[in-house]
Amino acid sequence: MSRRQFLASAAALGVIAAVRPMRPAQAAMMPSPVGQDRGWFADGKLRYRRDGMAKVTGSKVFAVDIRARDLEGWPDEQSHAMTIHIPRADRIYEGLDLSVLEPDGLMPDVLVDAATAQADGLSMPDPDFYGEFFLPAGQLPPMLGQPVAIGIWHDYERFRAARALIRFNNDIFRWGAEAAQPARAPYGAAQYVRIGGSDPRGADVFSAMKDYVVWPATSPQGVTWPGPDDAAFGAAVRHAAAIRTEFDSPPEGLRVFRRHYSSQSIEHVTMEPENGNAWYDAATGTLHVIGASQSPYSAAEHILHLVTESRFTLNRLDFVTGYTVGYGQKEHQSFPNYVALAALYGEGRPVRLVLDRWQHFQFALKRHPFETDMAIAVDAEGRFQAFTCDMIGDGGGVMNFSPSVGTVAVTAAQSVYYFPKSDLKVEVWPSIGVTAGSMRGYGTLQSMAATEMLVDDIAAEIGMDPIALRRINVIGSGMKNTQGAVPSGQMRIDEILALAEQDPLWTGRAAKKAEYEAANPGMLYGVGFGAVQKDFGTGAEAAVVSLEVTPEGRLAMRHVANEIGAGATTAQMLVVEPFVGRPADEVEFSVQDWPQMPLVTEDQPYTTPQEEEDQLALNPFWVPRFTSPRSASNSAYYFTHASQQAAQMLLRLGLWPAALSIWGGGPDGGQLLPEPVTIADARWQNGMLTARSLEPLSLERLAERAHRDGLVTGACVHTFNRWAWAEADFDIDGQQFRAPIDAISVKWGTGADAAKRARMSDGGYAFVPRVKAYYPPVQRNNAGTVYYAPCATMVELAVSSGSGEVRILSHKTWLECGTQIVPELVSGQLEGGVAMGIGHALYEDLPVGADGPGNGTWNLSRYRIPRASDVAVWTQEGHVLPALSDNDPPKGMAEVVMIPVAAACANAIAQATGHRFDRFPITATRIQEVL
């Protein structure tokens, strides 16, 4: 949901709407407000995260910390709400019986259920995506954990006592007859077929990128895949059938390896549970909502439509988003809608709604479990000739992002290899499990881990070193992925494989196994390896950033990025330094109010036909999307591009002309005349702008001259990427140029003439219509991805032959992520990702049926997550490849670092035990069964 579409919705509904960060509240609450400690960056070095001091001193930066009394203008009295979730899905639900609360006077002050919400005109926005608010009495629950009501208590002690009586008490639910779940249509299905030409860098015979993706029909009866004579998809079907036929009857010299793999459902275990605090002021018709969200615009827009069709008057919505940590779990969750609904029934009091850890297990989004069938055809030299992958995913009770997770999963299955031919199919189905949605890895963990396990298996079968087998099949620069798209830039995964192949842990693994097992009777030693590359971005990434310089030479930035734990708000301040001499001095993040950018959009970047988009692009105010949520590891590459374009525009249009003015001052053209300089000669050294042998100039001096001469002192840019950057031609102050942005507004300095001052009417800026836009073709949606970050992990472990327990002895990760913005943040993401991967490989598991977390009995008491002792804290290593050049862009790497360790653990256990496991997690019990 873009800002423009959000505001258009608000206008259509007659509502004043705003989405803003928690900064005004923070100023009153925090002893060390975020960003106000100037010591975070000193002497040209980053000392700690921009938000570091606020966090370690206990400041309130997360929404879960906020109470009504903390917020200016809110009543001090705080009410507390609790969602009540159904624990089973095999009987008709007949209603609630809360009589257990009556003897102690603990009945909720307000109880809202399906009948109440319906009578008041409240319904869940986009119910196909989010599900319904509450299960009505008389219906069969579609899933475990479906909410049936919200109770509101006006004092905390009664709330706490009531919660203790309700938790685990299934007698509060009245049940009717047993009933079977009705058939439901799959959430999504797709097929990607590629037949490469004789040259892996040449034209394809057929591919999704060149031709199309197969989208089959779905119904409650299942998926109807098209036949070979289908008018729309027949060619793809015939090519796919030829691959499958060859696999069934391989020609001489070709061996086909087929395996089945299972990947489990797991819980995010986010440190901040789903939460929110909201207040409905009926006197003014204002709804105030504080929530934790990675997609604040979507959350706010849905709240708008939730309320405006109801009996409640809504004149103004104020949605405030705090810092959060979710790794996908707070991306398009329905919980903010429940927060808003609770506030409407708060009887004038603010209402706080927080899932405790039991409820978080019961209702928060989960990782999709997948059943995967893979096959690779290998020739006599060990070269991969063809690849098939069939994935069946379980999306749980509500669709959410299941169709997208499925397609991302199956298109990532190729891992780091080139396949001349491939046929990839995916289906994602509903179930009674807790809804699965966005989560770190987004389907690619499930598919690539399986591929890496299969490749190791093949190496053992054909008698080849596993890394050597990888190297002869690795995808090279200019080769195509399984969608037929050419990945961006230099493919550096082979550099990583070469380093790993020569690592002493790998070359000495056989000798170390014999030595370790002799010294440790009853222990089995193994070393395993996994290598993957993960896409970053969504194929429709948009951002807005402004950067301006004050007359005194201070840099002020406004940015759409919000903080979800990975340090984006620190990094984005730093990335402008190469172009303006130092990081931004002042910054406002999570900005959603952009009067500087009076753009329009339908926000349909994936579905707008090419002819229609070509016509829309003729309007210089139109863009395909206004801004993106925080997801898909998008900040390092996509947001950095926007930040640096704003800085480059400030340099090109303001600071460089100011420098020329200073250097060219005086008689005979000053010191400038003898030097044939261009902006390409500009260099910042120790905070001073230099060019060839000209006098170094401070930013303060440049700013003073730029303001005096009325040059550009502020630039606000909009960017868009559809697996390639949109570009546009501009004419500003007589400079004609093309840049990888699609919109710009500028601010002239204090000395600007009256005409320029009159033009600065868009939030103090002047919007400059582009001359012409060049958008990447709509067909590039079929690329799946072109931006990859490669990563590999080697794991050394020991397995107890008696208990089956696995002990991680050490692990080493190799990563290529372009230019590191903040190496310490990269290290932190790497270490955390490895820990999550170990948890997925060895410990974490949730049943998807009636015994699953939706029954309300799951918590960390029975859900095993890795501890420090499980992840080899003191023996881990990380190696990051140096950047290719000083302008090698940073790559999104927060997801990829989690994925190879899962396969590496599985492959190490195989070397230790002699048995190849095909199902995660590989628990001690499963190992014990084999041993």
PDB file of N, CA and C in Angstrom, residues 594-669:
ATOM      1  N   TRP A 594       5.108  13.028   2.621  1.00  0.00           N
ATOM      2  CA  TRP A 594       6.039  13.532   1.620  1.00  0.00           C
ATOM      3  C   TRP A 594       5.373  14.568   0.716  1.00  0.00           C
ATOM      4  N   PRO A 595       5.084  15.756   1.231  1.00  0.00           N
ATOM      5  CA  PRO A 595       4.539  16.796   0.338  1.00  0.00           C
ATOM      6  C   PRO A 595       5.533  17.202  -0.741  1.00  0.00           C
ATOM      7  N   GLN A 596       6.825  16.901  -0.518  1.00  0.00           N
ATOM      8  CA  GLN A 596       7.826  17.228  -1.531  1.00  0.00           C
ATOM      9  C   GLN A 596       7.651  16.396  -2.801  1.00  0.00           C
ATOM     10  N   MET A 597       6.923  15.278  -2.697  1.00  0.00           N
ATOM     11  CA  MET A 597       6.780  14.360  -3.823  1.00  0.00           C
ATOM     12  C   MET A 597       5.295  14.207  -4.170  1.00  0.00           C
ATOM     13  N   PRO A 598       4.734  15.152  -4.919  1.00  0.00           N
ATOM     14  CA  PRO A 598       3.302  15.087  -5.241  1.00  0.00           C
ATOM     15  C   PRO A 598       3.017  14.078  -6.356  1.00  0.00           C
ATOM     16  N   LEU A 599       3.283  12.811  -6.086  1.00  0.00           N
ATOM     17  CA  LEU A 599       3.171  11.764  -7.096  1.00  0.00           C
ATOM     18  C   LEU A 599       1.831  11.051  -7.003  1.00  0.00           C
ATOM     19  N   VAL A 600       1.481  10.360  -8.071  1.00  0.00           N
ATOM     20  CA  VAL A 600       0.258   9.549  -8.110  1.00  0.00           C
ATOM     21  C   VAL A 600       0.649   8.135  -8.516  1.00  0.00           C
ATOM     22  N   THR A 601      -0.109   7.155  -8.041  1.00  0.00           N
ATOM     23  CA  THR A 601       0.167   5.767  -8.388  1.00  0.00           C
ATOM     24  C   THR A 601      -1.072   4.916  -8.163  1.00  0.00           C
ATOM     25  N   GLU A 602      -1.208   3.872  -8.966  1.00  0.00           N
ATOM     26  CA  GLU A 602      -2.237   2.859  -8.724  1.00  0.00           C
ATOM     27  C   GLU A 602      -1.680   1.738  -7.847  1.00  0.00           C
ATOM     28  N   ASP A 603      -0.360   1.743  -7.639  1.00  0.00           N
ATOM     29  CA  ASP A 603       0.334   0.738  -6.843  1.00  0.00           C
ATOM     30  C   ASP A 603      -0.007  -0.671  -7.313  1.00  0.00           C
ATOM     31  N   GLN A 604       0.104  -0.876  -8.606  1.00  0.00           N
ATOM     32  CA  GLN A 604      -0.115  -2.199  -9.198  1.00  0.00           C
ATOM     33  C   GLN A 604       1.073  -2.544 -10.094  1.00  0.00           C
ATOM     34  N   PRO A 605       2.269  -2.596  -9.523  1.00  0.00           N
ATOM     35  CA  PRO A 605       3.470  -2.774 -10.351  1.00  0.00           C
ATOM     36  C   PRO A 605       3.587  -4.154 -10.973  1.00  0.00           C
ATOM     37  N   TYR A 606       2.870  -5.153 -10.405  1.00  0.00           N
ATOM     38  CA  TYR A 606       2.983  -6.508 -10.922  1.00  0.00           C
ATOM     39  C   TYR A 606       1.942  -6.825 -11.993  1.00  0.00           C
ATOM     40  N   THR A 607       0.845  -6.083 -12.019  1.00  0.00           N
ATOM     41  CA  THR A 607      -0.292  -6.483 -12.846  1.00  0.00           C
ATOM     42  C   THR A 607      -0.667  -5.495 -13.933  1.00  0.00           C
ATOM     43  N   THR A 608      -0.074  -4.303 -13.949  1.00  0.00           N
ATOM     44  CA  THR A 608      -0.415  -3.320 -14.980  1.00  0.00           C
ATOM     45  C   THR A 608       0.138  -3.770 -16.330  1.00  0.00           C
ATOM     46  N   PRO A 609      -0.706  -3.903 -17.370  1.00  0.00           N
ATOM     47  CA  PRO A 609      -0.215  -4.302 -18.690  1.00  0.00           C
ATOM     48  C   PRO A 609       0.785  -3.274 -19.236  1.00  0.00           C
ATOM     49  N   GLN A 610       1.662  -3.745 -20.128  1.00  0.00           N
ATOM     50  CA  GLN A 610       2.713  -2.890 -20.641  1.00  0.00           C
ATOM     51  C   GLN A 610       2.163  -1.662 -21.360  1.00  0.00           C
ATOM     52  N   GLU A 611       1.156  -1.832 -22.207  1.00  0.00           N
ATOM     53  CA  GLU A 611       0.611  -0.699 -22.944  1.00  0.00           C
ATOM     54  C   GLU A 611       0.042   0.350 -22.002  1.00  0.00           C
ATOM     55  N   GLU A 612      -0.642  -0.112 -20.945  1.00  0.00           N
ATOM     56  CA  GLU A 612      -1.212   0.827 -19.985  1.00  0.00           C
ATOM     57  C   GLU A 612      -0.116   1.544 -19.215  1.00  0.00           C
ATOM     58  N   GLU A 613       0.929   0.812 -18.823  1.00  0.00           N
ATOM     59  CA  GLU A 613       2.014   1.460 -18.084  1.00  0.00           C
ATOM     60  C   GLU A 613       2.738   2.485 -18.958  1.00  0.00           C
ATOM     61  N   ASP A 614       2.894   2.172 -20.244  1.00  0.00           N
ATOM     62  CA  ASP A 614       3.541   3.132 -21.143  1.00  0.00           C
ATOM     63  C   ASP A 614       2.765   4.445 -21.193  1.00  0.00           C
ATOM     64  N   GLN A 615       1.454   4.346 -21.190  1.00  0.00           N
ATOM     65  CA  GLN A 615       0.639   5.558 -21.204  1.00  0.00           C
ATOM     66  C   GLN A 615       0.714   6.292 -19.873  1.00  0.00           C
ATOM     67  N   LEU A 616       0.661   5.549 -18.781  1.00  0.00           N
ATOM     68  CA  LEU A 616       0.743   6.174 -17.465  1.00  0.00           C
ATOM     69  C   LEU A 616       2.070   6.901 -17.275  1.00  0.00           C
ATOM     70  N   ALA A 617       3.145   6.320 -17.801  1.00  0.00           N
ATOM     71  CA  ALA A 617       4.475   6.897 -17.610  1.00  0.00           C
ATOM     72  C   ALA A 617       4.643   8.235 -18.320  1.00  0.00           C
ATOM     73  N   LEU A 618       3.739   8.569 -19.246  1.00  0.00           N
ATOM     74  CA  LEU A 618       3.804   9.871 -19.900  1.00  0.00           C
ATOM     75  C   LEU A 618       3.471  11.011 -18.937  1.00  0.00           C
ATOM     76  N   ASN A 619       2.783  10.655 -17.849  1.00  0.00           N
ATOM     77  CA  ASN A 619       2.476  11.627 -16.807  1.00  0.00           C
ATOM     78  C   ASN A 619       3.682  11.742 -15.875  1.00  0.00           C
ATOM     79  N   PRO A 620       4.364  12.878 -15.815  1.00  0.00           N
ATOM     80  CA  PRO A 620       5.589  12.970 -14.998  1.00  0.00           C
ATOM     81  C   PRO A 620       5.332  12.836 -13.502  1.00  0.00           C
ATOM     82  N   PHE A 621       4.064  12.867 -13.092  1.00  0.00           N
ATOM     83  CA  PHE A 621       3.738  12.706 -11.676  1.00  0.00           C
ATOM     84  C   PHE A 621       3.445  11.240 -11.321  1.00  0.00           C
ATOM     85  N   TRP A 622       3.394  10.361 -12.340  1.00  0.00           N
ATOM     86  CA  TRP A 622       3.016   8.958 -12.094  1.00  0.00           C
ATOM     87  C   TRP A 622       4.244   8.109 -11.805  1.00  0.00           C
ATOM     88  N   VAL A 623       4.099   7.197 -10.840  1.00  0.00           N
ATOM     89  CA  VAL A 623       5.112   6.178 -10.565  1.00  0.00           C
ATOM     90  C   VAL A 623       4.397   4.845 -10.330  1.00  0.00           C
ATOM     91  N   PRO A 624       5.060   3.709 -10.594  1.00  0.00           N
ATOM     92  CA  PRO A 624       4.398   2.407 -10.413  1.00  0.00           C
ATOM     93  C   PRO A 624       4.070   2.093  -8.957  1.00  0.00           C
ATOM     94  N   ARG A 625       4.903   2.596  -8.037  1.00  0.00           N
ATOM     95  CA  ARG A 625       4.698   2.363  -6.600  1.00  0.00           C
ATOM     96  C   ARG A 625       5.349   3.519  -5.873  1.00  0.00           C
ATOM     97  N   PHE A 626       4.759   3.923  -4.737  1.00  0.00           N
ATOM     98  CA  PHE A 626       5.340   5.063  -4.039  1.00  0.00           C
ATOM     99  C   PHE A 626       6.465   4.636  -3.103  1.00  0.00           C
ATOM    100  N   THR A 627       6.194   3.643  -2.279  1.00  0.00           N
ATOM    101  CA  THR A 627       7.240   3.209  -1.355  1.00  0.00           C
ATOM    102  C   THR A 627       7.016   1.765  -0.970  1.00  0.00           C
ATOM    103  N   SER A 628       8.067   1.123  -0.459  1.00  0.00           N
ATOM    104  CA  SER A 628       8.038  -0.287  -0.080  1.00  0.00           C
ATOM    105  C   SER A 628       8.035  -0.427   1.435  1.00  0.00           C
ATOM    106  N   PRO A 629       7.473  -1.529   1.941  1.00  0.00           N
ATOM    107  CA  PRO A 629       7.650  -1.845   3.364  1.00  0.00           C
ATOM    108  C   PRO A 629       9.053  -2.362   3.604  1.00  0.00           C
ATOM    109  N   ARG A 630       9.400  -2.566   4.877  1.00  0.00           N
ATOM    110  CA  ARG A 630      10.691  -3.156   5.207  1.00  0.00           C
ATOM    111  C   ARG A 630      10.562  -4.663   5.105  1.00  0.00           C
ATOM    112  N   SER A 631      11.099  -5.234   4.038  1.00  0.00           N
ATOM    113  CA  SER A 631      11.009  -6.679   3.832  1.00  0.00           C
ATOM    114  C   SER A 631      12.039  -7.086   2.785  1.00  0.00           C
ATOM    115  N   ALA A 632      12.238  -8.397   2.655  1.00  0.00           N
ATOM    116  CA  ALA A 632      13.067  -8.971   1.589  1.00  0.00           C
ATOM    117  C   ALA A 632      14.490  -8.415   1.585  1.00  0.00           C
ATOM    118  N   SER A 633      15.045  -8.127   2.766  1.00  0.00           N
ATOM    119  CA  SER A 633      16.414  -7.593   2.878  1.00  0.00           C
ATOM    120  C   SER A 633      16.628  -6.416   1.939  1.00  0.00           C
ATOM    121  N   ASN A 634      15.637  -5.514   1.871  1.00  0.00           N
ATOM    122  CA  ASN A 634      15.667  -4.494   0.825  1.00  0.00           C
ATOM    123  C   ASN A 634      16.454  -3.234   1.174  1.00  0.00           C
ATOM    124  N   SER A 635      16.800  -3.012   2.430  1.00  0.00           N
ATOM    125  CA  SER A 635      17.368  -1.705   2.759  1.00  0.00           C
ATOM    126  C   SER A 635      18.776  -1.526   2.215  1.00  0.00           C
ATOM    127  N   ALA A 636      19.647  -2.532   2.349  1.00  0.00           N
ATOM    128  CA  ALA A 636      21.055  -2.351   2.023  1.00  0.00           C
ATOM    129  C   ALA A 636      21.257  -1.941   0.574  1.00  0.00           C
ATOM    130  N   TYR A 637      20.517  -2.541  -0.348  1.00  0.00           N
ATOM    131  CA  TYR A 637      20.698  -2.235  -1.762  1.00  0.00           C
ATOM    132  C   TYR A 637      19.727  -1.175  -2.255  1.00  0.00           C
ATOM    133  N   TYR A 638      18.452  -1.405  -2.066  1.00  0.00           N
ATOM    134  CA  TYR A 638      17.447  -0.528  -2.665  1.00  0.00           C
ATOM    135  C   TYR A 638      17.350   0.821  -1.952  1.00  0.00           C
ATOM    136  N   PHE A 639      17.318   0.821  -0.632  1.00  0.00           N
ATOM    137  CA  PHE A 639      17.236   2.082   0.091  1.00  0.00           C
ATOM    138  C   PHE A 639      18.553   2.855  -0.016  1.00  0.00           C
ATOM    139  N   THR A 640      19.664   2.122  -0.026  1.00  0.00           N
ATOM    140  CA  THR A 640      20.950   2.790  -0.192  1.00  0.00           C
ATOM    141  C   THR A 640      21.017   3.495  -1.542  1.00  0.00           C
ATOM    142  N   HIS A 641      20.498   2.869  -2.571  1.00  0.00           N
ATOM    143  CA  HIS A 641      20.483   3.506  -3.894  1.00  0.00           C
ATOM    144  C   HIS A 641      19.753   4.847  -3.818  1.00  0.00           C
ATOM    145  N   ALA A 642      18.595   4.866  -3.169  1.00  0.00           N
ATOM    146  CA  ALA A 642      17.831   6.115  -3.069  1.00  0.00           C
ATOM    147  C   ALA A 642      18.598   7.154  -2.260  1.00  0.00           C
ATOM    148  N   SER A 643      19.178   6.739  -1.145  1.00  0.00           N
ATOM    149  CA  SER A 643      19.938   7.683  -0.315  1.00  0.00           C
ATOM    150  C   SER A 643      21.101   8.277  -1.093  1.00  0.00           C
ATOM    151  N   GLN A 644      21.807   7.436  -1.813  1.00  0.00           N
ATOM    152  CA  GLN A 644      22.976   7.918  -2.540  1.00  0.00           C
ATOM    153  C   GLN A 644      22.592   8.753  -3.753  1.00  0.00           C
ATOM    154  N   GLN A 645      21.450   8.457  -4.364  1.00  0.00           N
ATOM    155  CA  GLN A 645      21.003   9.311  -5.466  1.00  0.00           C
ATOM    156  C   GLN A 645      20.655  10.710  -4.966  1.00  0.00           C
ATOM    157  N   ALA A 646      20.024  10.782  -3.798  1.00  0.00           N
ATOM    158  CA  ALA A 646      19.744  12.101  -3.220  1.00  0.00           C
ATOM    159  C   ALA A 646      21.051  12.856  -2.962  1.00  0.00           C
ATOM    160  N   ALA A 647      22.047  12.138  -2.429  1.00  0.00           N
ATOM    161  CA  ALA A 647      23.343  12.777  -2.162  1.00  0.00           C
ATOM    162  C   ALA A 647      24.029  13.200  -3.460  1.00  0.00           C
ATOM    163  N   GLN A 648      23.956  12.348  -4.482  1.00  0.00           N
ATOM    164  CA  GLN A 648      24.580  12.692  -5.761  1.00  0.00           C
ATOM    165  C   GLN A 648      23.905  13.897  -6.403  1.00  0.00           C
ATOM    166  N   MET A 649      22.578  13.985  -6.275  1.00  0.00           N
ATOM    167  CA  MET A 649      21.883  15.140  -6.832  1.00  0.00           C
ATOM    168  C   MET A 649      22.278  16.425  -6.090  1.00  0.00           C
ATOM    169  N   LEU A 650      22.441  16.320  -4.770  1.00  0.00           N
ATOM    170  CA  LEU A 650      22.869  17.484  -3.994  1.00  0.00           C
ATOM    171  C   LEU A 650      24.267  17.917  -4.422  1.00  0.00           C
ATOM    172  N   LEU A 651      25.139  16.946  -4.661  1.00  0.00           N
ATOM    173  CA  LEU A 651      26.486  17.265  -5.123  1.00  0.00           C
ATOM    174  C   LEU A 651      26.453  17.858  -6.529  1.00  0.00           C
ATOM    175  N   ARG A 652      25.764  17.205  -7.450  1.00  0.00           N
ATOM    176  CA  ARG A 652      25.747  17.622  -8.848  1.00  0.00           C
ATOM    177  C   ARG A 652      25.142  19.014  -9.029  1.00  0.00           C
ATOM    178  N   LEU A 653      24.010  19.262  -8.347  1.00  0.00           N
ATOM    179  CA  LEU A 653      23.236  20.477  -8.603  1.00  0.00           C
ATOM    180  C   LEU A 653      23.569  21.630  -7.668  1.00  0.00           C
ATOM    181  N   GLY A 654      24.227  21.334  -6.545  1.00  0.00           N
ATOM    182  CA  GLY A 654      24.485  22.393  -5.578  1.00  0.00           C
ATOM    183  C   GLY A 654      25.917  22.523  -5.143  1.00  0.00           C
ATOM    184  N   LEU A 655      26.474  21.470  -4.562  1.00  0.00           N
ATOM    185  CA  LEU A 655      27.806  21.581  -3.973  1.00  0.00           C
ATOM    186  C   LEU A 655      28.889  21.712  -5.029  1.00  0.00           C
ATOM    187  N   TRP A 656      28.763  20.997  -6.142  1.00  0.00           N
ATOM    188  CA  TRP A 656      29.781  21.101  -7.188  1.00  0.00           C
ATOM    189  C   TRP A 656      29.758  22.480  -7.856  1.00  0.00           C
ATOM    190  N   PRO A 657      28.588  22.998  -8.238  1.00  0.00           N
ATOM    191  CA  PRO A 657      28.588  24.374  -8.765  1.00  0.00           C
ATOM    192  C   PRO A 657      29.133  25.385  -7.758  1.00  0.00           C
ATOM    193  N   ALA A 658      28.855  25.153  -6.467  1.00  0.00           N
ATOM    194  CA  ALA A 658      29.404  26.056  -5.448  1.00  0.00           C
ATOM    195  C   ALA A 658      30.922  25.972  -5.431  1.00  0.00           C
ATOM    196  N   ALA A 659      31.450  24.751  -5.573  1.00  0.00           N
ATOM    197  CA  ALA A 659      32.906  24.590  -5.593  1.00  0.00           C
ATOM    198  C   ALA A 659      33.508  25.284  -6.803  1.00  0.00           C
ATOM    199  N   LEU A 660      32.878  25.124  -7.957  1.00  0.00           N
ATOM    200  CA  LEU A 660      33.385  25.800  -9.158  1.00  0.00           C
ATOM    201  C   LEU A 660      33.372  27.306  -8.976  1.00  0.00           C
ATOM    202  N   SER A 661      32.329  27.801  -8.306  1.00  0.00           N
ATOM    203  CA  SER A 661      32.246  29.238  -8.054  1.00  0.00           C
ATOM    204  C   SER A 661      33.403  29.715  -7.182  1.00  0.00           C
ATOM    205  N   ILE A 662      33.758  28.939  -6.168  1.00  0.00           N
ATOM    206  CA  ILE A 662      34.860  29.332  -5.279  1.00  0.00           C
ATOM    207  C   ILE A 662      36.192  29.214  -6.004  1.00  0.00           C
ATOM    208  N   TRP A 663      36.416  28.078  -6.672  1.00  0.00           N
ATOM    209  CA  TRP A 663      37.695  27.874  -7.354  1.00  0.00           C
ATOM    210  C   TRP A 663      37.889  28.863  -8.511  1.00  0.00           C
ATOM    211  N   GLY A 664      36.763  29.251  -9.124  1.00  0.00           N
ATOM    212  CA  GLY A 664      36.868  30.141 -10.270  1.00  0.00           C
ATOM    213  C   GLY A 664      36.826  31.612  -9.925  1.00  0.00           C
ATOM    214  N   GLY A 665      36.785  31.937  -8.633  1.00  0.00           N
ATOM    215  CA  GLY A 665      36.729  33.324  -8.225  1.00  0.00           C
ATOM    216  C   GLY A 665      38.052  34.043  -8.433  1.00  0.00           C
ATOM    217  N   GLY A 666      37.976  35.325  -8.534  1.00  0.00           N
ATOM    218  CA  GLY A 666      39.187  36.122  -8.713  1.00  0.00           C
ATOM    219  C   GLY A 666      39.464  36.388 -10.181  1.00  0.00           C
ATOM    220  N   PRO A 667      40.546  37.092 -10.449  1.00  0.00           N
ATOM    221  CA  PRO A 667      40.872  37.473 -11.828  1.00  0.00           C
ATOM    222  C   PRO A 667      41.296  36.266 -12.662  1.00  0.00           C
ATOM    223  N   ASP A 668      41.017  36.349 -13.933  1.00  0.00           N
ATOM    224  CA  ASP A 668      41.468  35.364 -14.921  1.00  0.00           C
ATOM    225  C   ASP A 668      40.992  33.937 -14.603  1.00  0.00           C
ATOM    226  N   GLY A 669      39.807  33.842 -14.031  1.00  0.00           N
ATOM    227  CA  GLY A 669      39.268  32.507 -13.784  1.00  0.00           C
ATOM    228  C   GLY A 669      39.828  31.809 -12.578  1.00  0.00           C
TER     229      GLY A 669
END
